[in-house]
JSON list of C-alpha atoms in Angstrom, two decimals:
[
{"chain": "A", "resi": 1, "resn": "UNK", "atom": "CA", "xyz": [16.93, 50.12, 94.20]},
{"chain": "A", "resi": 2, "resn": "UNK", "atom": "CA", "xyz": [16.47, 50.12, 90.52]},
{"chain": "A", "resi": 3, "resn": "UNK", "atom": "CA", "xyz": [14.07, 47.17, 89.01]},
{"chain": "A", "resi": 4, "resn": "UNK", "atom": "CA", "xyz": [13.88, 46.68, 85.92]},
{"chain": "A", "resi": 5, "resn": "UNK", "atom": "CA", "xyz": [10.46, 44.75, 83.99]},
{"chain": "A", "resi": 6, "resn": "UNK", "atom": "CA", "xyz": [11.32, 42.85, 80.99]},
{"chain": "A", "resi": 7, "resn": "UNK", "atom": "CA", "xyz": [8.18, 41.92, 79.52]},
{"chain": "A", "resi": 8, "resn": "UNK", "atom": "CA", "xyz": [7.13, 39.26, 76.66]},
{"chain": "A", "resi": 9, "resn": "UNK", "atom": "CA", "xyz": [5.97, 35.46, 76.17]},
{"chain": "A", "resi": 10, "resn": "UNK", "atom": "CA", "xyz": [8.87, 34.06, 75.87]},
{"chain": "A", "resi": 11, "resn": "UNK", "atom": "CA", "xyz": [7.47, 30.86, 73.77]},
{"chain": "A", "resi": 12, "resn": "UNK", "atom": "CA", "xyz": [10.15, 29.96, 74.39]},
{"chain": "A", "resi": 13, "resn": "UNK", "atom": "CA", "xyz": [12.74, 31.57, 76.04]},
{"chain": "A", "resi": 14, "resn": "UNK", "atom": "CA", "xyz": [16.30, 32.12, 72.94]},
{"chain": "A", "resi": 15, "resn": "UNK", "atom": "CA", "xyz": [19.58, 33.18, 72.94]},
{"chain": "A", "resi": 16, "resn": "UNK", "atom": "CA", "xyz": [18.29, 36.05, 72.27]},
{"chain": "A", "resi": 17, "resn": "UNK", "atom": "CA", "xyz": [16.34, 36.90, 75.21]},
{"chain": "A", "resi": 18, "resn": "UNK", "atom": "CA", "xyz": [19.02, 35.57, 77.36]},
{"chain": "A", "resi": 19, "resn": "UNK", "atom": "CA", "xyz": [21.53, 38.61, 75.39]},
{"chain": "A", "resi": 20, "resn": "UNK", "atom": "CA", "xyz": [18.44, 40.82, 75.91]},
{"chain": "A", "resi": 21, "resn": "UNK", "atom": "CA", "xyz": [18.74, 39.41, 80.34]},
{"chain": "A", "resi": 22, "resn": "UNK", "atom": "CA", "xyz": [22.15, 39.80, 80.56]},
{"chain": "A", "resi": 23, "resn": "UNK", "atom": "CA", "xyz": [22.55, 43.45, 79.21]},
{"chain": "A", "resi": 24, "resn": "UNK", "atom": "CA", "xyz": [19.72, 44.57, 81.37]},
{"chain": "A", "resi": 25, "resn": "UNK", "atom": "CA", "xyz": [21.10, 43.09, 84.07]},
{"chain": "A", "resi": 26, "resn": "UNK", "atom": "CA", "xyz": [24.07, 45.49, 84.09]},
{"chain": "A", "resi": 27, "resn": "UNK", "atom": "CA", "xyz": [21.78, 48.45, 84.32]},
{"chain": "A", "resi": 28, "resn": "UNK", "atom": "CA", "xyz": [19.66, 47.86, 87.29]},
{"chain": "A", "resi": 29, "resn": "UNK", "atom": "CA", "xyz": [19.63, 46.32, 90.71]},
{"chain": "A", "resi": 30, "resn": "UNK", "atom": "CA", "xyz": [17.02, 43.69, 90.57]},
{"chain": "A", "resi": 31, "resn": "UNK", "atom": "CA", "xyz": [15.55, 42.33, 86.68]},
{"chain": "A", "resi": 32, "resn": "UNK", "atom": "CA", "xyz": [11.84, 40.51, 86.58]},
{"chain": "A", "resi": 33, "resn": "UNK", "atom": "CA", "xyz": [11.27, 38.80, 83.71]},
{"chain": "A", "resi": 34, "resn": "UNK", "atom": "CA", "xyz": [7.66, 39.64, 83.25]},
{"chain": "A", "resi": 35, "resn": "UNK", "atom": "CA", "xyz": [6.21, 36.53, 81.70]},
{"chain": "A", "resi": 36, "resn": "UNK", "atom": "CA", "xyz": [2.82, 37.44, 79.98]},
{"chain": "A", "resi": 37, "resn": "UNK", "atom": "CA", "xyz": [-0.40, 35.14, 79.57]},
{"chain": "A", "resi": 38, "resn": "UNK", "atom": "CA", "xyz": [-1.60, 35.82, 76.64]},
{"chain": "A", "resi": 39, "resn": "UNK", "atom": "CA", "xyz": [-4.25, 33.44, 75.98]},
{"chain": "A", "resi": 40, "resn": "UNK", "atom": "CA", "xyz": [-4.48, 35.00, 72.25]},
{"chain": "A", "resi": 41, "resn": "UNK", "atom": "CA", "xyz": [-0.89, 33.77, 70.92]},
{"chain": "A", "resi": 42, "resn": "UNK", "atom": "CA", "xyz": [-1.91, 29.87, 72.04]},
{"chain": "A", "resi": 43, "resn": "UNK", "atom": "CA", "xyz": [1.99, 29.61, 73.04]},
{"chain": "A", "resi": 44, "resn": "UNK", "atom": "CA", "xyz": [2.85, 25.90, 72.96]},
{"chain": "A", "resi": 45, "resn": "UNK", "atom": "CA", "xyz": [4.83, 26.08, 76.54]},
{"chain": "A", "resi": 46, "resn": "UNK", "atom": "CA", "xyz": [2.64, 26.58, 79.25]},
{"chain": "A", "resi": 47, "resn": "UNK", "atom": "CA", "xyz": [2.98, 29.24, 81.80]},
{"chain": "A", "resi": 48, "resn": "UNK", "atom": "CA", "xyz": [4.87, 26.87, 84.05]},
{"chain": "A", "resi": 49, "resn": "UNK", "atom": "CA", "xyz": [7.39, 25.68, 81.52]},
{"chain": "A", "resi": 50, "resn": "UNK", "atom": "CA", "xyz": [8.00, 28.92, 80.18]},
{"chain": "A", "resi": 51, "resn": "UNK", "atom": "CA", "xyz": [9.03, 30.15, 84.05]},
{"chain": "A", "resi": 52, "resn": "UNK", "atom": "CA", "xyz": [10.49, 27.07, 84.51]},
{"chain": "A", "resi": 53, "resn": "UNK", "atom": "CA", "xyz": [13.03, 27.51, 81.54]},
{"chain": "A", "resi": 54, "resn": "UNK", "atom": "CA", "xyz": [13.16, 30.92, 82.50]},
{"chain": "A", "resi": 55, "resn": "UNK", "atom": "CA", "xyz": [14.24, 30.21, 86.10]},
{"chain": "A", "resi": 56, "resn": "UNK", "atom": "CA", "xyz": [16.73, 27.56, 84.22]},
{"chain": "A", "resi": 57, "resn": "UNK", "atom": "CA", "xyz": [18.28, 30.34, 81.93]},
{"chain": "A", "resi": 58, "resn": "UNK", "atom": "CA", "xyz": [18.85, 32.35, 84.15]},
{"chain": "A", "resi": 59, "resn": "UNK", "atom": "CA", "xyz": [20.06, 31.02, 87.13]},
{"chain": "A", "resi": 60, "resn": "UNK", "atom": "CA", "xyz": [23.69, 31.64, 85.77]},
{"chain": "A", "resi": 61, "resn": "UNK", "atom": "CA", "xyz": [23.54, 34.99, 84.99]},
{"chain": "A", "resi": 62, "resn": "UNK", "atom": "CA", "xyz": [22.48, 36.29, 88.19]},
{"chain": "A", "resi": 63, "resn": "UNK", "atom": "CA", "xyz": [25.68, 34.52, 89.36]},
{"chain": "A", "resi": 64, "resn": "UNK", "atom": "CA", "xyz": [27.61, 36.21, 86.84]},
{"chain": "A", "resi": 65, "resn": "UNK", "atom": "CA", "xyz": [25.96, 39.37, 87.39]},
{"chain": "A", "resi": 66, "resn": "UNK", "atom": "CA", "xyz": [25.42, 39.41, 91.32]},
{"chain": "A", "resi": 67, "resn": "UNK", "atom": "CA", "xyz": [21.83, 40.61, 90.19]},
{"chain": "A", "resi": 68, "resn": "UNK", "atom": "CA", "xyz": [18.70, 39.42, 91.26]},
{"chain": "A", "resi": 69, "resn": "UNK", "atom": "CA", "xyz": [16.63, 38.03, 88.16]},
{"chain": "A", "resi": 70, "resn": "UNK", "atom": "CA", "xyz": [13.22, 36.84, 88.69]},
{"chain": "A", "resi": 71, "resn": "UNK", "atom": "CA", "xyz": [10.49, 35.26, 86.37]},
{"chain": "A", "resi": 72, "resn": "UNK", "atom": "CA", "xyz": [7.04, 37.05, 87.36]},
{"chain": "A", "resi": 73, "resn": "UNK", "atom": "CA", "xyz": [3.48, 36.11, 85.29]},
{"chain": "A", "resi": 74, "resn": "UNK", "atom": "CA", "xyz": [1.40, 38.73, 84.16]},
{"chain": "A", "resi": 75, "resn": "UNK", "atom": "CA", "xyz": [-2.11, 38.97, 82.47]},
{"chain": "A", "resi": 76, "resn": "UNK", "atom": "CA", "xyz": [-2.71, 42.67, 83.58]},
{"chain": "A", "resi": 77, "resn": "UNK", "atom": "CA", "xyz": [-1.47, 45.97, 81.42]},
{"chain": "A", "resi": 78, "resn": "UNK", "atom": "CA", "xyz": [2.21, 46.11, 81.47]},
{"chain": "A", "resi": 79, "resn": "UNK", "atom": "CA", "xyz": [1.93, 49.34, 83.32]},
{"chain": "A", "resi": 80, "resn": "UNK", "atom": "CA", "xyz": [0.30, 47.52, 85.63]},
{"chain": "A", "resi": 81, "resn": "UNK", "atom": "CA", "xyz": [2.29, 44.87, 86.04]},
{"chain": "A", "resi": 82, "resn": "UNK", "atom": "CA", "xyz": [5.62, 47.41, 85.85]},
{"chain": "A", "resi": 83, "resn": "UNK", "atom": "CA", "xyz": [3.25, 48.64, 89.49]},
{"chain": "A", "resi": 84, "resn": "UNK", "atom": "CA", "xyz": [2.97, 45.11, 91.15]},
{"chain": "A", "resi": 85, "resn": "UNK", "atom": "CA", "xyz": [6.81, 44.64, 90.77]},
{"chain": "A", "resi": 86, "resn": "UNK", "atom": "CA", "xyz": [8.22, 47.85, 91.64]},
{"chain": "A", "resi": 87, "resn": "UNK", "atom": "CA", "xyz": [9.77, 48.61, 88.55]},
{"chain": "A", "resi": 88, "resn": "UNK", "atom": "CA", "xyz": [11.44, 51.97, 87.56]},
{"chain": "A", "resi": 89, "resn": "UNK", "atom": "CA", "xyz": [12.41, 50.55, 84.33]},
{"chain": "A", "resi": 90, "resn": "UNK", "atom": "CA", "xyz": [10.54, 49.02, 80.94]},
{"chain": "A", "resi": 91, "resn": "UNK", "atom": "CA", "xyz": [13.21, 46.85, 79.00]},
{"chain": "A", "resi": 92, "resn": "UNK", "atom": "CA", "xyz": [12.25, 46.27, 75.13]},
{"chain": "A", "resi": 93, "resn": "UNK", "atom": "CA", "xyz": [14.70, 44.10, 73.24]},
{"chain": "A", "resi": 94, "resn": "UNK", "atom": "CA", "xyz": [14.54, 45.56, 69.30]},
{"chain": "A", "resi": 95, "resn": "UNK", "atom": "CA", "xyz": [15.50, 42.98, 66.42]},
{"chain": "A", "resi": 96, "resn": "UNK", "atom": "CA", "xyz": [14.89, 45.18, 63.49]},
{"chain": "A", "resi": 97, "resn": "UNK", "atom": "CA", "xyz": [12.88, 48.49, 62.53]},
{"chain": "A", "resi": 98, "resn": "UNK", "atom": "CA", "xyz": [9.70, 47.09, 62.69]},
{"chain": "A", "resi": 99, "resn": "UNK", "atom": "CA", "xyz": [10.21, 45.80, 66.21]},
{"chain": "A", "resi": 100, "resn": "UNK", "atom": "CA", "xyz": [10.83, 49.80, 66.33]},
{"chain": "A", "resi": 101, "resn": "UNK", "atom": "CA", "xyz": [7.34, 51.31, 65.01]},
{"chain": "A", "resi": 102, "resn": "UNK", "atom": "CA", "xyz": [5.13, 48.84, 67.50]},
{"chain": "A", "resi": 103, "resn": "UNK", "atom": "CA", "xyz": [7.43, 49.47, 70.35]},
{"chain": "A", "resi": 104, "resn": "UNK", "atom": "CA", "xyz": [6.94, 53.46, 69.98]},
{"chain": "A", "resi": 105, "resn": "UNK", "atom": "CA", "xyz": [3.25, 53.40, 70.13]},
{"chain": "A", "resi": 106, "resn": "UNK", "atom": "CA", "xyz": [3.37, 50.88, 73.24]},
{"chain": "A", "resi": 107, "resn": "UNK", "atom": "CA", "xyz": [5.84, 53.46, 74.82]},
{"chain": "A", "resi": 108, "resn": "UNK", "atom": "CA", "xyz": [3.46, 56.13, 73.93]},
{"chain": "A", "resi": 109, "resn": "UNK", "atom": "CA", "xyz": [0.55, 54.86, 75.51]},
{"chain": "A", "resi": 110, "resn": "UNK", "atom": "CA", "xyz": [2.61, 53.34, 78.77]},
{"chain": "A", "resi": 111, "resn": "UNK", "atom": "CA", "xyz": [4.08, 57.09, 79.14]},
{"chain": "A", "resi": 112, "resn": "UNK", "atom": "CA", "xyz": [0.41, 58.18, 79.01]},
{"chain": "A", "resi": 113, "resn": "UNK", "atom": "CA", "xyz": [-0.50, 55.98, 82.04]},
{"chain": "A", "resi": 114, "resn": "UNK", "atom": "CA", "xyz": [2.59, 56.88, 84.27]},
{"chain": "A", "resi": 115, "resn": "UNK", "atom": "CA", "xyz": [5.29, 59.16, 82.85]},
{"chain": "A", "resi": 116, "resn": "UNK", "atom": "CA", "xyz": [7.33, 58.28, 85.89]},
{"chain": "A", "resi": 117, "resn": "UNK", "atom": "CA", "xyz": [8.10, 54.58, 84.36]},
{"chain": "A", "resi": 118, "resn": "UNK", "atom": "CA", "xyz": [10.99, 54.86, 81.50]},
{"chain": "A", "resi": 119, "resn": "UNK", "atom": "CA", "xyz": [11.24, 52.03, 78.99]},
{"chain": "A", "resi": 120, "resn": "UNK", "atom": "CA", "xyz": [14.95, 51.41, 77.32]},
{"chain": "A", "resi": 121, "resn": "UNK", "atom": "CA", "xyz": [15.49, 49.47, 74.46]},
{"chain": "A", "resi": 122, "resn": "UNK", "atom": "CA", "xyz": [18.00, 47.60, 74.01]},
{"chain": "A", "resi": 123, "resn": "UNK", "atom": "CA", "xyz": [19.19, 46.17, 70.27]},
{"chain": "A", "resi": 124, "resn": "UNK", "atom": "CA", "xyz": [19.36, 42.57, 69.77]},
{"chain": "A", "resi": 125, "resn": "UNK", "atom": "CA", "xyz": [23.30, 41.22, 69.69]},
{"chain": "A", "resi": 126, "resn": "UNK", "atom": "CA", "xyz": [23.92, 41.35, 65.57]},
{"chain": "A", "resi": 127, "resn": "UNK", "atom": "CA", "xyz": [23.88, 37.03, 65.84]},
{"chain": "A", "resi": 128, "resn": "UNK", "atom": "CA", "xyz": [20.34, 37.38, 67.43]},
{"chain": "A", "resi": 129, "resn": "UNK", "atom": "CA", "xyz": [18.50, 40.13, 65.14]},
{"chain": "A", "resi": 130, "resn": "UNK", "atom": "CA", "xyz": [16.80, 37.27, 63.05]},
{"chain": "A", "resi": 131, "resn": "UNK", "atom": "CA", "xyz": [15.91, 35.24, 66.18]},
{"chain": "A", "resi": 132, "resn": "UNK", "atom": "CA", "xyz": [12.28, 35.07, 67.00]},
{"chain": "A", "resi": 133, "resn": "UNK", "atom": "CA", "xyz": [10.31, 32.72, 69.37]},
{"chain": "A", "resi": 134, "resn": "UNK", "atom": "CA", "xyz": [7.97, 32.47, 66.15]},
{"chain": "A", "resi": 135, "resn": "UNK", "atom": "CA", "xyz": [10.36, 31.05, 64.02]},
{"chain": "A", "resi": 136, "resn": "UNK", "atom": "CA", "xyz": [12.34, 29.02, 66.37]},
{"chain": "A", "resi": 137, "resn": "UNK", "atom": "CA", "xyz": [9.11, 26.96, 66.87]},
{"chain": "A", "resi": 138, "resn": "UNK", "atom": "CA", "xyz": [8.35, 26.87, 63.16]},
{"chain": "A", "resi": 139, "resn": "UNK", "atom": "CA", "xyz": [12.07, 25.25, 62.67]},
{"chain": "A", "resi": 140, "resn": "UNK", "atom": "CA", "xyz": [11.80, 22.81, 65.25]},
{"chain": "A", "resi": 141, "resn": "UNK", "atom": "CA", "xyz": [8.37, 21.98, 64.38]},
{"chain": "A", "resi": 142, "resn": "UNK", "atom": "CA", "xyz": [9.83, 21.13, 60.36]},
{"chain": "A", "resi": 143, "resn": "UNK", "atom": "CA", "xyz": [12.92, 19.01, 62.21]},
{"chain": "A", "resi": 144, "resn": "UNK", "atom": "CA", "xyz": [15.37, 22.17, 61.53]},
{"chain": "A", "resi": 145, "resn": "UNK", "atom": "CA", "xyz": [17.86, 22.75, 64.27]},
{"chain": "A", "resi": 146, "resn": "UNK", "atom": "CA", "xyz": [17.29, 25.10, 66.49]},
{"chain": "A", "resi": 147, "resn": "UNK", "atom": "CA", "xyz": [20.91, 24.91, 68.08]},
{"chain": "A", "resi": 148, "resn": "UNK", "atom": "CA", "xyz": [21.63, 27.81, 67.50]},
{"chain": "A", "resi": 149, "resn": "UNK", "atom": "CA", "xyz": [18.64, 29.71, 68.54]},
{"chain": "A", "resi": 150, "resn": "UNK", "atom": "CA", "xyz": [18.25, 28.14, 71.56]},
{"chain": "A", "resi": 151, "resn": "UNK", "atom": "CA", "xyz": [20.00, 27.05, 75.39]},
{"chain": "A", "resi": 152, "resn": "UNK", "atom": "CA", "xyz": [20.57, 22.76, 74.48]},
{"chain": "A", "resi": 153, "resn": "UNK", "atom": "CA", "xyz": [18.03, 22.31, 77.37]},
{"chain": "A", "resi": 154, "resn": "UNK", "atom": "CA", "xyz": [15.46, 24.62, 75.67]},
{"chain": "A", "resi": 155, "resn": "UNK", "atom": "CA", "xyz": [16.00, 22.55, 72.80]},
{"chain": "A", "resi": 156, "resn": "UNK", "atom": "CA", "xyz": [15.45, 19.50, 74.19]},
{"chain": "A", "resi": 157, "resn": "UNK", "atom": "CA", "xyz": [12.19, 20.80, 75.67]},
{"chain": "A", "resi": 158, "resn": "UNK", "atom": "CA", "xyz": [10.98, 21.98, 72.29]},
{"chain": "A", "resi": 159, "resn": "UNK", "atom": "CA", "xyz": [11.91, 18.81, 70.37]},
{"chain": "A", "resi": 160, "resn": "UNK", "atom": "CA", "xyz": [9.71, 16.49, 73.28]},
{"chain": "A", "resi": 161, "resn": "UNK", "atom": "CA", "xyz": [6.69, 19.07, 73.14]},
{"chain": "A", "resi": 162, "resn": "UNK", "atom": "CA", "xyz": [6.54, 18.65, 69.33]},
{"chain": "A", "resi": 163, "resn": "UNK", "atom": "CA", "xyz": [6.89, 15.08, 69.28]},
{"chain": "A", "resi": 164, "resn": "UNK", "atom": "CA", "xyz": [3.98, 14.71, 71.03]}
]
């Protein structure tokens, strides 16, 4: 059985990332969505909404895909974590060149710690290059619309968290 790990904080979860889930769904046998705590970024879902819109966003595609997709938290090294969940397989989404240069080093040093894990990156859908969690929060938080960006139920999560 091929598993695949895609890692990151998904703050929140965007169209994006759900392209980014539904191509790596078609190239192994069970996807976890590794969900990191990183206590550094301050993300403004916690670690239960962000699995919990996860879980949401997905639920569909493993229907459409007949794959299994799981959302797993991690706070360990992503080698590590790749370990805990059996995976075979690293999935990086890339927006842009500069996602590029960060992601080589990271693949560097993962190879380092077990050459037996590959990592495949996968290139954001044209419509999605621009689309970071970042920004999506910085549009909502200004009253922009995030429609676009975002699933409507995401949305509606990030418009009641910032009107709090």
């Amino acid at each position: 059985m091929r598993v695949g790990l895609y890692p990151g904080t998904f703050d929140p979860i965007t169209l994006g990332h759900r392209d980014i889930i539904k191509r790596a769904a078609g190239l192994v046998d069970r996807l976890v969505i590794g969900v990191a705590i990183n206590r550094d970024k301050g993300p403004l879902f916690s670690l239960e909404e962000r699995v919990s819109m996860i879980e949401a966003e997905t639920k569909d595609l493993m229907t459409e895909t007949g794959i299994e997709i799981v959302a797993h938290p991690f706070e360990n090294l992503l080698i590590d974590c790749a370990h805990d969940v059996g995976a075979q397989i690293i999935v990086r989404g890339l927006r842009a060149v500069a996602d590029f240069e960060y992601e080589y080093q990271m693949v560097g040093m993962n190879r380092a710690m077990d050459p037996s894990i590959e990592t495949v990156f996968l290139m954001a859908d044209a419509q999605y290059q621009a689309v970071a969690s970042k920004l999506v929060k910085e549009i909502a938080r200004l009253g922009g619309d995030v429609s676009k960006f975002v699933a409507p139920d995401v949305e509606k999560a990030l418009k009641a968290k910032l009107s709090n």
